[in-house]
Short mmCIF file of C-alpha atoms in Angstrom, two decimals:
data_model
loop_
_atom_site.label_atom_id
_atom_site.label_comp_id
_atom_site.label_asym_id
_atom_site.label_seq_id
_atom_site.Cartn_x
_atom_site.Cartn_y
_atom_site.Cartn_z
CA MET A 1 -16.76 -32.67 14.62
CA THR A 2 -17.17 -29.68 12.31
CA GLY A 3 -20.60 -28.81 10.97
CA LEU A 4 -22.16 -26.44 8.50
CA VAL A 5 -25.42 -24.48 8.41
CA PHE A 6 -27.12 -22.41 5.72
CA HIS A 7 -30.50 -20.84 4.99
CA GLU A 8 -32.62 -21.24 1.86
CA THR A 9 -35.96 -19.68 0.93
CA MET A 10 -38.09 -21.07 -1.90
CA SER A 11 -41.51 -19.91 -3.00
CA GLY A 12 -43.93 -20.69 -5.80
CA PRO A 13 -47.48 -21.28 -7.01
CA PHE A 14 -49.27 -23.94 -4.98
CA THR A 15 -52.84 -25.21 -4.87
CA MET A 16 -54.68 -27.07 -2.15
CA GLY A 17 -56.80 -30.02 -3.25
CA VAL A 18 -54.59 -31.23 -6.12
CA THR A 19 -52.08 -34.07 -6.11
CA ASP A 20 -49.81 -33.20 -9.05
CA PRO A 21 -47.21 -30.45 -8.43
CA ALA A 22 -47.27 -29.24 -12.04
CA GLU A 23 -51.06 -28.93 -12.00
CA GLY A 24 -50.94 -27.18 -8.65
CA ALA A 25 -48.43 -24.71 -10.05
CA ARG A 26 -50.56 -24.00 -13.12
CA ILE A 27 -53.65 -23.30 -11.03
CA GLY A 28 -51.64 -21.35 -8.48
CA ARG A 29 -50.28 -19.02 -11.15
CA ARG A 30 -53.84 -18.16 -12.16
CA THR A 31 -55.19 -17.71 -8.65
CA GLY A 32 -52.14 -16.16 -7.02
CA TRP A 33 -51.94 -18.89 -4.37
CA ARG A 34 -48.38 -19.50 -3.20
CA LEU A 35 -46.44 -21.54 -0.68
CA SER A 36 -43.10 -20.46 0.77
CA LEU A 37 -40.50 -22.56 2.55
CA HIS A 38 -38.00 -20.74 4.77
CA ALA A 39 -35.51 -23.49 5.60
CA THR A 40 -32.35 -23.88 7.62
CA VAL A 41 -30.15 -26.85 6.72
CA THR A 42 -27.95 -28.07 9.57
CA ILE A 43 -25.11 -30.50 8.90
CA ASP A 44 -23.73 -31.73 12.22
CA ASP A 45 -20.58 -33.35 10.81
CA VAL A 46 -19.42 -32.37 7.31
CA ASP A 47 -17.10 -35.37 6.92
CA ARG A 48 -19.82 -37.85 7.89
CA PHE A 49 -22.26 -36.01 5.61
CA ALA A 50 -19.86 -36.40 2.68
CA ARG A 51 -19.34 -40.13 3.35
CA ASP A 52 -23.04 -40.87 3.75
CA PRO A 53 -24.53 -42.07 0.41
CA GLN A 54 -27.76 -40.24 1.33
CA HIS A 55 -25.92 -37.04 2.36
CA ALA A 56 -28.55 -36.50 5.07
CA ALA A 57 -28.94 -33.39 7.22
CA THR A 58 -31.58 -31.76 9.44
CA LEU A 59 -34.12 -29.24 8.17
CA SER A 60 -35.90 -26.62 10.27
CA GLY A 61 -37.64 -23.32 9.62
CA GLU A 62 -41.06 -21.93 8.73
CA ILE A 63 -43.74 -22.52 6.10
CA GLU A 64 -46.21 -20.05 4.63
CA LEU A 65 -49.35 -21.84 3.40
CA PRO A 66 -51.85 -20.41 0.90
CA GLY A 67 -54.55 -18.51 2.77
CA VAL A 68 -52.77 -18.70 6.14
CA VAL A 69 -51.53 -15.36 7.49
CA ARG A 70 -48.92 -16.54 9.96
CA ARG A 71 -45.80 -18.55 9.31
CA ILE A 72 -45.92 -22.08 10.68
CA PRO A 73 -42.69 -23.27 12.34
CA PHE A 74 -41.23 -26.75 12.00
CA ARG A 75 -38.12 -28.56 13.17
CA ASN A 76 -36.47 -31.97 12.92
CA GLY A 77 -37.21 -32.13 9.21
CA SER A 78 -35.03 -33.89 6.68
CA PHE A 79 -32.71 -32.78 3.88
CA ARG A 80 -30.84 -35.07 1.51
CA LEU A 81 -28.39 -33.97 -1.16
CA PHE A 82 -27.84 -35.86 -4.44
CA THR A 83 -29.45 -39.11 -3.35
CA PRO A 84 -29.96 -41.90 -5.91
CA SER A 85 -33.39 -42.32 -7.46
CA ARG A 86 -35.11 -45.16 -9.30
CA ASP A 87 -33.92 -43.48 -12.50
CA PRO A 88 -30.18 -44.24 -12.77
CA GLY A 89 -29.67 -40.98 -14.65
CA MET A 90 -31.28 -38.79 -11.99
CA LYS A 91 -30.29 -37.74 -8.49
CA LEU A 92 -32.57 -35.99 -6.01
CA MET A 93 -32.29 -33.23 -3.47
CA THR A 94 -35.12 -33.89 -1.03
CA TYR A 95 -36.75 -31.69 1.60
CA GLY A 96 -39.16 -32.93 4.27
CA ALA A 97 -40.96 -30.92 6.97
CA GLU A 98 -43.63 -32.03 9.45
CA PHE A 99 -45.77 -29.51 11.29
CA GLU A 100 -49.17 -29.08 12.92
CA HIS A 101 -51.84 -26.66 11.71
CA GLU A 102 -55.32 -26.32 13.21
CA GLY A 103 -54.92 -29.57 15.11
CA THR A 104 -53.91 -31.62 12.06
CA ARG A 105 -50.50 -33.05 11.31
CA HIS A 106 -49.08 -32.05 7.94
CA ARG A 107 -45.99 -33.02 6.00
CA LEU A 108 -44.39 -31.08 3.17
CA ALA A 109 -42.28 -33.23 0.85
CA GLY A 110 -40.33 -31.80 -2.06
CA GLU A 111 -37.62 -32.87 -4.46
CA LYS A 112 -35.24 -31.19 -6.87
CA ARG A 113 -34.60 -33.47 -9.84
CA VAL A 114 -30.99 -33.34 -10.99
CA ARG A 115 -30.76 -34.88 -14.43
CA ASP A 116 -29.06 -33.89 -17.67
CA ASP A 117 -31.74 -33.40 -20.31
CA VAL A 118 -31.55 -31.61 -23.64
CA GLY A 119 -30.60 -27.95 -23.23
CA LEU A 120 -29.14 -25.91 -20.39
CA ASP A 121 -30.95 -27.36 -17.40
CA LEU A 122 -28.45 -27.23 -14.52
CA MET A 123 -29.92 -24.04 -13.04
CA PRO A 124 -33.59 -25.05 -13.36
CA ASP A 125 -32.86 -28.50 -11.93
CA THR A 126 -31.02 -27.23 -8.85
CA THR A 127 -33.45 -24.38 -8.10
CA THR A 128 -36.85 -26.04 -8.67
CA LEU A 129 -38.61 -27.97 -5.90
CA TYR A 130 -41.57 -30.16 -6.90
CA SER A 131 -43.67 -30.26 -3.75
CA ARG A 132 -46.65 -32.04 -2.21
CA LEU A 133 -48.40 -31.35 1.06
CA TYR A 134 -49.78 -34.34 2.98
CA HIS A 135 -52.11 -34.44 5.97
CA ASP A 136 -53.09 -37.27 8.31
CA GLY A 137 -50.47 -39.63 6.92
CA ASP A 138 -50.39 -40.17 3.17
CA ALA A 139 -53.42 -38.14 2.05
CA VAL A 140 -52.26 -35.52 -0.45
CA ALA A 141 -53.65 -32.08 0.45
CA GLY A 142 -51.99 -29.98 -2.24
CA GLY A 143 -49.19 -29.59 -4.74
CA GLY A 144 -47.04 -26.97 -6.41
CA VAL A 145 -43.60 -25.96 -7.62
CA LEU A 146 -41.28 -23.79 -5.52
CA ARG A 147 -38.20 -22.00 -6.81
CA ILE A 148 -35.23 -20.04 -5.57
CA GLY A 149 -33.99 -17.19 -7.76
CA LEU A 150 -30.52 -15.74 -8.30
CA THR A 151 -30.90 -13.32 -5.40
CA GLY A 152 -31.99 -16.19 -3.18
CA LEU A 153 -28.99 -18.26 -4.25
CA ALA A 154 -26.67 -15.39 -3.39
CA LEU A 155 -28.29 -15.01 0.03
CA MET A 156 -28.05 -18.76 0.61
CA ALA A 157 -24.34 -18.77 -0.22
CA ALA A 158 -23.75 -15.76 2.03
CA SER A 159 -25.59 -17.47 4.89
CA MET A 160 -23.25 -20.48 5.04
CA ARG A 161 -21.55 -20.76 8.41
CA VAL A 162 -19.19 -23.36 9.80
CA ARG A 163 -20.03 -24.70 13.26
CA GLN A 164 -17.66 -25.93 15.97
CA ALA A 165 -14.49 -25.58 13.91
CA SER A 166 -11.31 -25.77 15.97
CA SER A 167 -9.52 -23.21 13.79
CA ALA A 168 -9.90 -21.02 10.72
CA ARG A 169 -8.05 -23.67 8.75
CA GLU A 170 -10.53 -26.34 9.85
CA ALA A 171 -13.42 -24.05 8.92
CA GLY A 172 -11.95 -23.60 5.45
CA ARG A 173 -11.48 -27.35 5.09
CA ALA A 174 -15.12 -27.99 6.00
CA MET A 175 -16.32 -25.52 3.37
CA THR A 176 -14.04 -27.20 0.82
CA VAL A 177 -15.39 -30.68 1.63
CA PHE A 178 -18.95 -29.50 1.07
CA GLY A 179 -18.06 -27.54 -2.06
CA LEU A 180 -16.20 -30.45 -3.65
CA LEU A 181 -19.06 -32.84 -2.88
CA PHE A 182 -21.50 -30.49 -4.60
CA ALA A 183 -19.21 -29.90 -7.57
CA ARG A 184 -18.44 -33.60 -8.10
CA ASN A 185 -22.10 -34.52 -8.19
CA LEU A 186 -22.87 -31.75 -10.67
CA ARG A 187 -19.96 -32.89 -12.82
CA ASP A 188 -21.15 -36.48 -12.77
CA SER A 189 -24.73 -35.47 -13.58
CA TYR A 190 -24.10 -32.90 -16.30
CA LEU A 191 -20.68 -33.64 -17.79
CA GLY A 192 -20.35 -37.41 -17.52
CA ARG A 193 -23.59 -38.43 -19.18
CA PRO A 194 -23.17 -36.50 -22.47
CA ARG A 195 -19.82 -38.20 -22.99
CA ALA A 196 -21.41 -41.56 -22.31
CA TRP A 197 -24.22 -40.78 -24.76
CA ALA A 198 -21.71 -39.70 -27.41
CA GLU A 199 -19.70 -42.88 -26.96
CA ALA A 200 -22.83 -45.02 -27.19
CA SER A 201 -23.90 -43.21 -30.37
CA ARG A 202 -20.46 -43.72 -31.87
CA ARG A 203 -20.59 -47.42 -31.14
CA ARG A 204 -24.02 -47.72 -32.74
CA ALA A 205 -22.83 -45.85 -35.84
CA VAL A 206 -19.84 -48.14 -36.47
CA PRO A 207 -20.85 -51.59 -37.76
CA PRO A 208 -19.09 -54.63 -36.35
CA GLU A 209 -16.00 -55.66 -38.26
CA VAL A 210 -16.52 -58.32 -40.93
CA GLY A 211 -14.07 -60.13 -43.19
CA TRP A 212 -13.30 -58.19 -46.37
CA GLY A 213 -12.43 -61.33 -48.29
CA GLY A 214 -16.10 -62.36 -48.58
#
């Protein structure tokens, strides 16, 4: 059972007391309030992860909240890669972390929205986490938008480590399984849909055949 682990840090403007991530980001940019997520993704079994439609793994790490000096640790969180959404044209990367602060249970929930829109949106989609902070169940305590930059992406890639591989060859195979899963989903999201749109447009532009003899 060969696993994989990597580290990812995202940070961005965040505001307590709002429910909409975009609004929280707008206010946070003005006030300088930010939230940072220092996450470790642990995949226990790469093959099972690839077969699982939810592509679920474990999330752990630390959170920096606006106005809180110390980092708050969490463990047993959730990570899902390219899961289906209610929009058939969009897949999600989801992050979930539960922690306690000042005697209150909190939950950070974020999603990256992978969808081919007009323009070059692959990088923004895969590096932008729309986030909400909940406390005491489903009460929304804040919202914002976190991002990982190019330097962060490079550090994340460099942090990838294979766990419990029986050989160097097995370690390489595990990295390949994960890499192909990621690449296939990006291909389906960003290369498949434009072709489908073009074909649909072509069909709409060509009228149904009718008899020329009148």
